[in-house]
Coordinates of C-alpha atoms in Angstrom, one line a residue:
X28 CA 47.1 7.6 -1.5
X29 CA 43.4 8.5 -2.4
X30 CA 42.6 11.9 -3.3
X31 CA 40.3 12.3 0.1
X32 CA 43.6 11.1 2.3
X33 CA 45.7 14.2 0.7
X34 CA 46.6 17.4 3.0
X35 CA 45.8 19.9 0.7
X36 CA 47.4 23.6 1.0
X37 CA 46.6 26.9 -0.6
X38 CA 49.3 29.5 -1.5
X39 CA 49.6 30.2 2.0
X40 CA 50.5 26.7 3.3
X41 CA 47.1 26.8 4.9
X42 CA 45.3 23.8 4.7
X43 CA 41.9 23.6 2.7
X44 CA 41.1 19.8 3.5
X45 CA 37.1 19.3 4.3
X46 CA 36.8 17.7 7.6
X47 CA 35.6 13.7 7.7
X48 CA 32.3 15.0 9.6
X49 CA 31.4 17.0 6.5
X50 CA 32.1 14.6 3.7
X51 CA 29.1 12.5 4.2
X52 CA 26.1 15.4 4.0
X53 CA 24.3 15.6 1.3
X54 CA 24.6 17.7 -1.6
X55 CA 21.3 19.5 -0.7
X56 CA 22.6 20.9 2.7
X57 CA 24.3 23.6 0.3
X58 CA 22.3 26.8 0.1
X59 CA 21.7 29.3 -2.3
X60 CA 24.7 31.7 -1.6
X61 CA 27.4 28.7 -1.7
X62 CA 25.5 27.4 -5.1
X63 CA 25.9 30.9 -6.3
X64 CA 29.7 31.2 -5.7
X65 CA 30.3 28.4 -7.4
X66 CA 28.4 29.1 -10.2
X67 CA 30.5 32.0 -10.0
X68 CA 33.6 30.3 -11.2
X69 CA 32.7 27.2 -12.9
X70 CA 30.4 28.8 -15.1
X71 CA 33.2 30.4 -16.7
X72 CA 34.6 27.8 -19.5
X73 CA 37.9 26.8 -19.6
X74 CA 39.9 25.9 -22.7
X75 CA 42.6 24.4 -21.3
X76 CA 42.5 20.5 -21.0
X77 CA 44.1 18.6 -17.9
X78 CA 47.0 17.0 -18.9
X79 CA 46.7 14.5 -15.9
X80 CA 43.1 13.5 -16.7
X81 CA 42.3 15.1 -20.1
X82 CA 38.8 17.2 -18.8
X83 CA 38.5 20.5 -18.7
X84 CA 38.4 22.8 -15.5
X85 CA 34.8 23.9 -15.3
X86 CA 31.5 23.1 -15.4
X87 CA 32.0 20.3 -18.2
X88 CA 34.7 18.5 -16.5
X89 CA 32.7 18.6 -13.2
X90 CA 29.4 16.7 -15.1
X91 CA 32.0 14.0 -16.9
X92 CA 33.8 13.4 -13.7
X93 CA 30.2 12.9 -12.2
X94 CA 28.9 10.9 -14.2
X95 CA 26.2 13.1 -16.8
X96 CA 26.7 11.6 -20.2
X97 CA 27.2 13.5 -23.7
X98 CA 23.7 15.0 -24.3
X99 CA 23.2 16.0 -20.2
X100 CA 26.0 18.2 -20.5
X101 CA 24.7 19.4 -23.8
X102 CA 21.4 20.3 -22.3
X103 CA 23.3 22.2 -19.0
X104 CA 25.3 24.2 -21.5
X105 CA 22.0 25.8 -22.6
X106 CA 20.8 26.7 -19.3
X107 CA 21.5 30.4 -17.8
X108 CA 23.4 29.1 -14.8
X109 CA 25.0 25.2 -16.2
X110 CA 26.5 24.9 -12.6
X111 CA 23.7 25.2 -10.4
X112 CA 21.3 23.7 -13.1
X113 CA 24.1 20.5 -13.1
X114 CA 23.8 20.7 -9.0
X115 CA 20.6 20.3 -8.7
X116 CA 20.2 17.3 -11.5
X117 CA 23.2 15.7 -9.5
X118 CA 21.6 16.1 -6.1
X119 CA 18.2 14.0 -7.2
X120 CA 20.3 11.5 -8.9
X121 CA 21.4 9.1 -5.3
X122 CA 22.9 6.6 -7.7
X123 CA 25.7 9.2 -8.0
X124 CA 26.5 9.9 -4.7
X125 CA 25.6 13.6 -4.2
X126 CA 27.3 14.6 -1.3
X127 CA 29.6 17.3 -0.3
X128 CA 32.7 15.4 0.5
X129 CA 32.3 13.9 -3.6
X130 CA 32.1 17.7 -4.9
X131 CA 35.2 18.6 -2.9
X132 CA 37.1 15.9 -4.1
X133 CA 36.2 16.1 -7.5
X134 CA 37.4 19.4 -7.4
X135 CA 40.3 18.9 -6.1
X136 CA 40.8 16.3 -9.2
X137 CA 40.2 19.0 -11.4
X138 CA 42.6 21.2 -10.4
X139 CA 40.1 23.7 -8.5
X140 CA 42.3 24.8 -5.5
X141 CA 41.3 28.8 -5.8
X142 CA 37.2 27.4 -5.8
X143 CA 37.7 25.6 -2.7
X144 CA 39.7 27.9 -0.8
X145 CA 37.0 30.7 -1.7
X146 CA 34.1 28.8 -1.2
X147 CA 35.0 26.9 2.2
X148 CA 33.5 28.7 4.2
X149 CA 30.5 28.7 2.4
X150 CA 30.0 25.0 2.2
X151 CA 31.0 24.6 6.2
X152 CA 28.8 26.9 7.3
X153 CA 25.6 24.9 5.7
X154 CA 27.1 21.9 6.4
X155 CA 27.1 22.9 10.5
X156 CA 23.3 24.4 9.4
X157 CA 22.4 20.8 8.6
X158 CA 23.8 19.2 11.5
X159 CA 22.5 21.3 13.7
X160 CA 19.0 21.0 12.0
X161 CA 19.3 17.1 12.1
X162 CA 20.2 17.1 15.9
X163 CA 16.9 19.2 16.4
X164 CA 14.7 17.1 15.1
X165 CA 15.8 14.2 16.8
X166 CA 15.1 15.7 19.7
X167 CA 11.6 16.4 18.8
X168 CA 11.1 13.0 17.6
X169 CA 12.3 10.9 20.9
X170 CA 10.2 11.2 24.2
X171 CA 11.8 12.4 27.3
X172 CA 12.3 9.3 29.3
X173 CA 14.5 9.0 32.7
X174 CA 17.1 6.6 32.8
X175 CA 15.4 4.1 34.9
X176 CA 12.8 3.8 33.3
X177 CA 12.5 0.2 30.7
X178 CA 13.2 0.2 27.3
X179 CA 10.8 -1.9 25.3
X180 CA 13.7 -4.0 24.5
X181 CA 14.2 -5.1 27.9
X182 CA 10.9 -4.9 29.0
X183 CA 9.3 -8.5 30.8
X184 CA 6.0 -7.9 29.3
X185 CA 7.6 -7.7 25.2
X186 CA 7.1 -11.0 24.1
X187 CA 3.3 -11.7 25.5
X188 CA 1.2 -13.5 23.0
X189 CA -2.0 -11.1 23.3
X190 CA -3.8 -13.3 21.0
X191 CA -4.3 -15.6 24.2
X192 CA -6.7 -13.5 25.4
X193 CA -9.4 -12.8 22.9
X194 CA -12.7 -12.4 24.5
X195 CA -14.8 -11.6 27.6
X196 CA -15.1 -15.4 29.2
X197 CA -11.6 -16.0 28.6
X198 CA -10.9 -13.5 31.2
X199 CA -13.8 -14.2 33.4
X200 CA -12.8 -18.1 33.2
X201 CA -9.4 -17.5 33.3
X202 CA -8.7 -20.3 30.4
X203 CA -9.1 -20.4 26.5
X204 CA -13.6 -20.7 25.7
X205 CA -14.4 -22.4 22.8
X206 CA -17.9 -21.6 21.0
X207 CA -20.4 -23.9 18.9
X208 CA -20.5 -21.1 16.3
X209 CA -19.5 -17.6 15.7
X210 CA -22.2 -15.0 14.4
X211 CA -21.1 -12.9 11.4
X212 CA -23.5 -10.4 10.9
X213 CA -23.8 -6.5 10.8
X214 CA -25.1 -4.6 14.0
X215 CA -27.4 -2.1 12.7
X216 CA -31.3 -2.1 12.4
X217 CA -33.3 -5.3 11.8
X218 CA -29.9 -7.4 11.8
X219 CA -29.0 -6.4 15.1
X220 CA -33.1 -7.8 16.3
X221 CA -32.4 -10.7 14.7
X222 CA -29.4 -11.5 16.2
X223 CA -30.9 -10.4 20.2
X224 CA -33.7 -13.2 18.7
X225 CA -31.2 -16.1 17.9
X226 CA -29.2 -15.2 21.4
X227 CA -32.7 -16.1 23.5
X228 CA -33.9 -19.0 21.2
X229 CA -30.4 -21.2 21.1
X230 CA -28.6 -20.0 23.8
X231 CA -31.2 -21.3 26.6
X232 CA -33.0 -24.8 26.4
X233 CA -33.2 -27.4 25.0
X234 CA -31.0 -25.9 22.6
X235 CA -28.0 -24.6 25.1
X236 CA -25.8 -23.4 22.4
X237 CA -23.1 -21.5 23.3
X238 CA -22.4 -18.6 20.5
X239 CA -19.7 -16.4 19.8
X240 CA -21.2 -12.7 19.0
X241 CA -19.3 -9.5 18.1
X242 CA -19.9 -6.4 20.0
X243 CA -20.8 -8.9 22.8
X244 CA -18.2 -11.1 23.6
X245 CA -15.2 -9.5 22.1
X246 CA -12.9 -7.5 24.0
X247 CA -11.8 -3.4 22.7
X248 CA -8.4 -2.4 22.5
X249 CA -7.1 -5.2 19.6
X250 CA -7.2 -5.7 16.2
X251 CA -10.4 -6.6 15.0
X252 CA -9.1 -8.5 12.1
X253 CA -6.3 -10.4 13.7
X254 CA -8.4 -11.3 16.4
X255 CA -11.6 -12.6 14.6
X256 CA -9.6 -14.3 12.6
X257 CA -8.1 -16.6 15.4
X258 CA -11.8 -17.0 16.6
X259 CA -12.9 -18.2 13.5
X260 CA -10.3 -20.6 12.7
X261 CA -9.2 -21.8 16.6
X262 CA -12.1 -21.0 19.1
X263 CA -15.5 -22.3 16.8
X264 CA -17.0 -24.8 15.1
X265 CA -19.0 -23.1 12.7
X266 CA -20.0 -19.8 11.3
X267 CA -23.7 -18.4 10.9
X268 CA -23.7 -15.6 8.4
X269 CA -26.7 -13.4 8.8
X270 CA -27.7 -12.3 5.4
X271 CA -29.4 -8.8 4.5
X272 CA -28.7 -5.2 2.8
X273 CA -26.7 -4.5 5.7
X274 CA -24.6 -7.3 5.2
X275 CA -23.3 -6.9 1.6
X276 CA -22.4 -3.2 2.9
X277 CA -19.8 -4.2 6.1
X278 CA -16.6 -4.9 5.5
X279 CA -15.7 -6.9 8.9
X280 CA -18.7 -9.5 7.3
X281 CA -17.0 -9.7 4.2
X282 CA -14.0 -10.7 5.8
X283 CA -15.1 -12.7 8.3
X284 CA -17.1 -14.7 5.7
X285 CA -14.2 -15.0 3.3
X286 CA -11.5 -15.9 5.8
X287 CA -14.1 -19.1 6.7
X288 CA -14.5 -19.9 3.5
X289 CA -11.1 -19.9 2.9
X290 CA -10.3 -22.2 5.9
X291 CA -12.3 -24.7 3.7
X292 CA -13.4 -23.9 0.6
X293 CA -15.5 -27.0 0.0
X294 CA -17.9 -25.5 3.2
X295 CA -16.7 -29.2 4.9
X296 CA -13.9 -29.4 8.1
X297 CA -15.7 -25.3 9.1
X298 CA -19.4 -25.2 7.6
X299 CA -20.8 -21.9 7.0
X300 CA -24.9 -21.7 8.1
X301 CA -26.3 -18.6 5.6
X302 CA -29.2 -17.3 7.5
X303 CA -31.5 -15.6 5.1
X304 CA -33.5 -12.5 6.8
X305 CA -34.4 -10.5 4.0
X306 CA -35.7 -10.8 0.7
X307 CA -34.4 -9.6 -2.5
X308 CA -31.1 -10.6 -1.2
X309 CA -28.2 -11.6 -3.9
X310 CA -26.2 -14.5 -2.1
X311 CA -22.0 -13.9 -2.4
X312 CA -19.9 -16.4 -5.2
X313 CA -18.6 -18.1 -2.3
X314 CA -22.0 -19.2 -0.8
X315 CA -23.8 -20.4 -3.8
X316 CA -23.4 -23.8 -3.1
X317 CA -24.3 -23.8 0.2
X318 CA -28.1 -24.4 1.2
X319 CA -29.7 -21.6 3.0
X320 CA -31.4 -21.7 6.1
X321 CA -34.4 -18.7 5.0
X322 CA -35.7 -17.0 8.2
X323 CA -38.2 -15.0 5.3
X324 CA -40.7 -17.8 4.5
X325 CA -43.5 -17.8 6.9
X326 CA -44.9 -20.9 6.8
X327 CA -41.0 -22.9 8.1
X328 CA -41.1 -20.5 10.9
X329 CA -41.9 -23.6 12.9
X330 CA -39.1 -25.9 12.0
X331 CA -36.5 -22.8 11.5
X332 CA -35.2 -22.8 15.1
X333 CA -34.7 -26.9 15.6
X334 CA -33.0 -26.9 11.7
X335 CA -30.7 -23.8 12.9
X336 CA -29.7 -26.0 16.0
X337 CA -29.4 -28.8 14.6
X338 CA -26.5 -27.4 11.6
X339 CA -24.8 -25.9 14.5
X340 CA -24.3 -29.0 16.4
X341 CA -23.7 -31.4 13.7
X342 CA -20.6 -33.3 13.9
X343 CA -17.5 -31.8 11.8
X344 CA -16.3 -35.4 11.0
X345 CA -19.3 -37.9 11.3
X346 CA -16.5 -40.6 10.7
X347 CA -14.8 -39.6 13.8
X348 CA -17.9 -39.3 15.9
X349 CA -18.5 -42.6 15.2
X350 CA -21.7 -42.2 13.3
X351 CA -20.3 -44.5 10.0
X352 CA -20.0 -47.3 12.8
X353 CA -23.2 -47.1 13.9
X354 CA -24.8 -46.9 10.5
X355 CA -23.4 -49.9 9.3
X356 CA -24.0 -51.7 12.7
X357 CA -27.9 -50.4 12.1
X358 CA -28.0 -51.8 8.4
X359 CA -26.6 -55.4 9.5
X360 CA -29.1 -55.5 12.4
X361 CA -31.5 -54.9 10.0
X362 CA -30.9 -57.3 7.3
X363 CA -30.2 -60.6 9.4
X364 CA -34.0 -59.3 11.2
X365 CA -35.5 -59.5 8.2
X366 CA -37.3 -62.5 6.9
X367 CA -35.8 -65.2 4.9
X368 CA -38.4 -64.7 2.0
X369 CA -37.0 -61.0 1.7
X370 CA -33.4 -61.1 1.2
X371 CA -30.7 -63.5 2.8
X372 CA -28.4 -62.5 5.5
X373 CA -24.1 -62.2 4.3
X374 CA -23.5 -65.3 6.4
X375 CA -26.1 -67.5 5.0
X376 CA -25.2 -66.4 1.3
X377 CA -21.9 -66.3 1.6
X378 CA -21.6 -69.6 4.2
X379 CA -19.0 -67.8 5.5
X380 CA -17.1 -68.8 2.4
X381 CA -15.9 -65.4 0.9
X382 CA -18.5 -65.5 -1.9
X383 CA -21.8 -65.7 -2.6
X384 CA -23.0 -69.6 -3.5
X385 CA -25.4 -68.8 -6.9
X386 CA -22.6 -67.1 -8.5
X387 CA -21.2 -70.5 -9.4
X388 CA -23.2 -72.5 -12.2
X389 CA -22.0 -76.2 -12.0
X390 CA -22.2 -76.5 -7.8
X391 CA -25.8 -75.1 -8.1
X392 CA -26.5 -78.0 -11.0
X393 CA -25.1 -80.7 -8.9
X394 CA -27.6 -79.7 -6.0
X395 CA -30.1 -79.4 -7.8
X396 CA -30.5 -83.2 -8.0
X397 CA -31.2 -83.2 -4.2
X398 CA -33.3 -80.3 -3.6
X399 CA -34.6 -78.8 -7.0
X400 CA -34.0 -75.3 -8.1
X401 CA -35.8 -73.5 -10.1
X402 CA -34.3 -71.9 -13.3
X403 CA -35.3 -68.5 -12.8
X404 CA -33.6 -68.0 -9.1
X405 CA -30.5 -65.8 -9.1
X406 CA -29.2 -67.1 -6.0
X407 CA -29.3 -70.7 -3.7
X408 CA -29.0 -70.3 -0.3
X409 CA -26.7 -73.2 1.3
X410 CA -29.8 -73.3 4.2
X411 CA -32.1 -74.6 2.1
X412 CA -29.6 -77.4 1.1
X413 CA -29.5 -78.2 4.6
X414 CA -33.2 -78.7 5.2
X415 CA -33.7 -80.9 2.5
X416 CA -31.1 -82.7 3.7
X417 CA -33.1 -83.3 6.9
X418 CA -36.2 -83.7 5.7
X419 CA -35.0 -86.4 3.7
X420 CA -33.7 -88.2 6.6
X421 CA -36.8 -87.9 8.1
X422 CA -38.3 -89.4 6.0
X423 CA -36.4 -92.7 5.5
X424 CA -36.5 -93.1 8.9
X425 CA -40.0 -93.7 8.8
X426 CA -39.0 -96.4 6.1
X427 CA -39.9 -94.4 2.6
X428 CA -37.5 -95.9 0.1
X429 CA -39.2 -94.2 -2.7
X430 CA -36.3 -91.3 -2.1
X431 CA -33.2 -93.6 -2.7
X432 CA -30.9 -92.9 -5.3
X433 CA -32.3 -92.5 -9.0
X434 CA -29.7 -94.4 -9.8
X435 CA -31.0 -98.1 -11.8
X436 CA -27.5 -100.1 -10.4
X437 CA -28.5 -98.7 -6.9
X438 CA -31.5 -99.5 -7.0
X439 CA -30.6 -103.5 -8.3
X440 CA -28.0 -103.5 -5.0
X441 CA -31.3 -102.6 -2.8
X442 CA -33.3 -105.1 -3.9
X443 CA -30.9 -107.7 -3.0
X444 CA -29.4 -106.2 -0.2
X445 CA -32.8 -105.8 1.7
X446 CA -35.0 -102.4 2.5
X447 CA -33.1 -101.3 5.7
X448 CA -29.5 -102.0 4.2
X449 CA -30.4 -100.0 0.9
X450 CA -32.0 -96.8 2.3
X451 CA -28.8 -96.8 5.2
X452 CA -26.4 -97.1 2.2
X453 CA -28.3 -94.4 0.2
X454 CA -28.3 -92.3 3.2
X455 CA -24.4 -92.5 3.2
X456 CA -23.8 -91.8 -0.6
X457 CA -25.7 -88.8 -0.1
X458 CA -23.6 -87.5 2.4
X459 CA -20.3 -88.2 1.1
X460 CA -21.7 -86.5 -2.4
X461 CA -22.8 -83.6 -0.2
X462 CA -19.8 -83.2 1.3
X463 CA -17.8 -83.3 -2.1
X464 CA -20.1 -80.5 -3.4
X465 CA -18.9 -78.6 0.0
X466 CA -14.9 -79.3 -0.6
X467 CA -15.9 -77.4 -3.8
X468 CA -17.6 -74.6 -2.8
X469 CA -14.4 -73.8 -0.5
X470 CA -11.8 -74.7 -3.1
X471 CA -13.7 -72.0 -6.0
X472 CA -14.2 -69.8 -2.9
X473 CA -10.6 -69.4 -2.5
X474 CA -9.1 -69.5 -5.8
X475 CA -11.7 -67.2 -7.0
X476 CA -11.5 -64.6 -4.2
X477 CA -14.6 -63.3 -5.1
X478 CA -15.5 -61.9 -1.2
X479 CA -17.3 -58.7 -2.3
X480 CA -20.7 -60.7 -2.2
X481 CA -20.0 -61.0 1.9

């Protein structure tokens, strides 16, 4: 049985146990008078050692059984009063446990019954102070509410997202509005002009932006922060940062701008549009790499408007707008309506072989025998092949046989076979040799895979 679970008696048979409501307040619920009584008789040392425990029954066995070490006790013994001076140490020590039901059992280990029935009135009657005090400021603290009123617990309304709702036209249109870009700047003097001037110029035609502007278009009552920071990131495309003296001194602008730039620091997926209003300006670290749009220069005053528009409604991803289609589809267009002098289209290079035809020495040698090439071309179009394939036809049909084959056992046959029967059989040859020459240019297309000239 512990030491707490023990019916303790005085002399009388009365009992001195400390009530179970009392045990757990602290050790600075006892006031002067009961610190003073105790002092009283622990202060007093003792020279007899417990037999049971081996400490002493006053002040010194009280610190050891606590928990004080060698040199604390030391240091208590030179104080005026060593038990109120050990009291106090114990009651800002919490690792320690300073409460009242600890001192009355230690007590009772040392052997203390005539200091607890003295003093046990003492320590009741501030413990029942404290209670009391501890009751009357909870009181104070919670509101007077009827019963039927609804806890917040309970309440239908406690788990509302209020970051649904986050400015003016989401409650006039009843849905989420999403803006082409939201306005960073700070509302006082020439910044504040500025801004009225940007909300006429882009936000009526031909621009018809649609802009997202604080102290316009937010709502009161939220938190500022928390809610331009789910405007920046969810509700708009981009972010204009008017930049002036007022600006480097607001701190909402210096979040704002941060918070964007942390979204993407590489100014891409959530581009940042510095506007430049004032001179003498020195531009934040995050915004040096981004190109200004300067409102201060007089003579771009003209084209300051259109380029403002035109950032805002750039595309975030060009590739998924479609614009890398269309640029390639322009550049093809392009090329195959040039001339043939300038430079050949893919398909006539390439034959629609996977490579490009003058990258490959011997083929370009062989043809060269039927239409000639001249040393210094880098490439051979396969077309031109083709036409002097025709032309030569042509022209043995009108009966020239000075374009038969070079060859001197060819031209023997000729002789003897007669002028139609020679030119039709060189006619043939040629063909079968052109055709050869074609086999090849497939077989070295596809074993060399070299495609990248397409």
């Amino acid at each position: 049985m512990s030491v707490s679970e023990m019916e303790i008696v005085d002399t009388n048979g009365e009992s001195i146990s400390l009530d179970d409501k009392y045990k757990k307040i602290p050790l600075d619920a006892l006031r002067v008078s009961a610190r003073k009584k105790l002092s009283l008789y622990l202060n007093v040392q003792a020279e007899i050692v417990n037999d049971a425990n081996g400490l002493v029954s006053d002040y010194n066995g009280l610190a050891e059984i606590v928990g004080f070490g060698f040199l604390e006790i030391k240091d208590f013994e030179r104080q005026k009063n060593p038990t109120d001076e050990l009291l106090t140490e114990w009651t800002n020590r919490p690792d320690l446990s300073p409460t009242v039901g600890k001192l009355w059992d230690y007590l009772v280990e040392l052997g203390r019954f005539d200091v607890l029935q003295d003093c046990k009135n003492l320590i009741i009657r501030d413990a029942d102070a404290y209670i009391r005090m501890r009751e009357d400021i909870k009181s104070k603290e919670s509101p007077v509410q009827e019963d039927m009123v609804t806890s917040t617990e309970t309440a239908v309304d406690h788990h509302v997202d209020e970051l649904c709702i986050l400015c003016k036209d989401d409650v006039e249109k009843g849905m989420p509005q999403y803006f082409d870009a939201f306005v960073c700047y700070s509302p006082i003097g020439e910044d504040l002009t500025f801004v009225k001037e940007m909300i006429t110029k882009l936000e009526s035609p031909p621009h018809n932006l649609k802009l997202f502007v604080p102290w316009r278009d937010d709502l009161p009552g939220g938190s500022r922060y928390v809610i331009d920071a789910r405007l920046i990131e969810m509700r708009c495309r981009r972010m204009v940062i008017i930049m002036s003296k007022n600006y480097q001194n607001s701190a909402s602008a210096d979040f704002q701008v941060k918070f964007a730039h942390a979204l993407s620091p590489g100014a891409r997926s959530k581009k940042l549009i510095p506007v430049l209003i004032e001179c003498g300006i020195q531009v934040p670290q995050v915004l040096r790499h981004v190109t200004l749009c300067d409102y201060t220069k007089q003579d771009l005053k003209d084209w300051f408007w259109d380029r403002l528009s035109k950032a805002i409604k750039a595309p975030l991803d060009p590739q998924m707008s479609g614009y890398g289609t269309k640029v390639m589809a322009s550049s093809s267009s392009s090329s195959l309506s040039s001339s043939p002098s300038s430079a050949p289209s893919p398909d006539i290079v390439s034959g629609g072989l996977g490579f490009h035809a003058g990258s490959n020495i011997n083929i370009r040698e062989q043809l060269s025998q039927f239409h000639p090439i001249p040393p210094s071309s880098s490439s051979t179009s396969i077309s031109s092949i083709s036409s002097a394939d025709n032309s030569m036809s042509s022209q043995s049909s009108q009966g020239r046989p000075q374009h038969a084959s070079c060859d001197p056992m060819e031209h023997t046959d000729e002789t003897s076979m007669g002028p139609d029967s020679a030119v039709k059989k060189s006619k043939k040859e040629k063909r079968t040799t052109l055709k050869n020459i074609f086999n090849k240019i497939k077989n070295s297309g596809s074993s060399s895979n070299t495609s990248s000239h397409c």
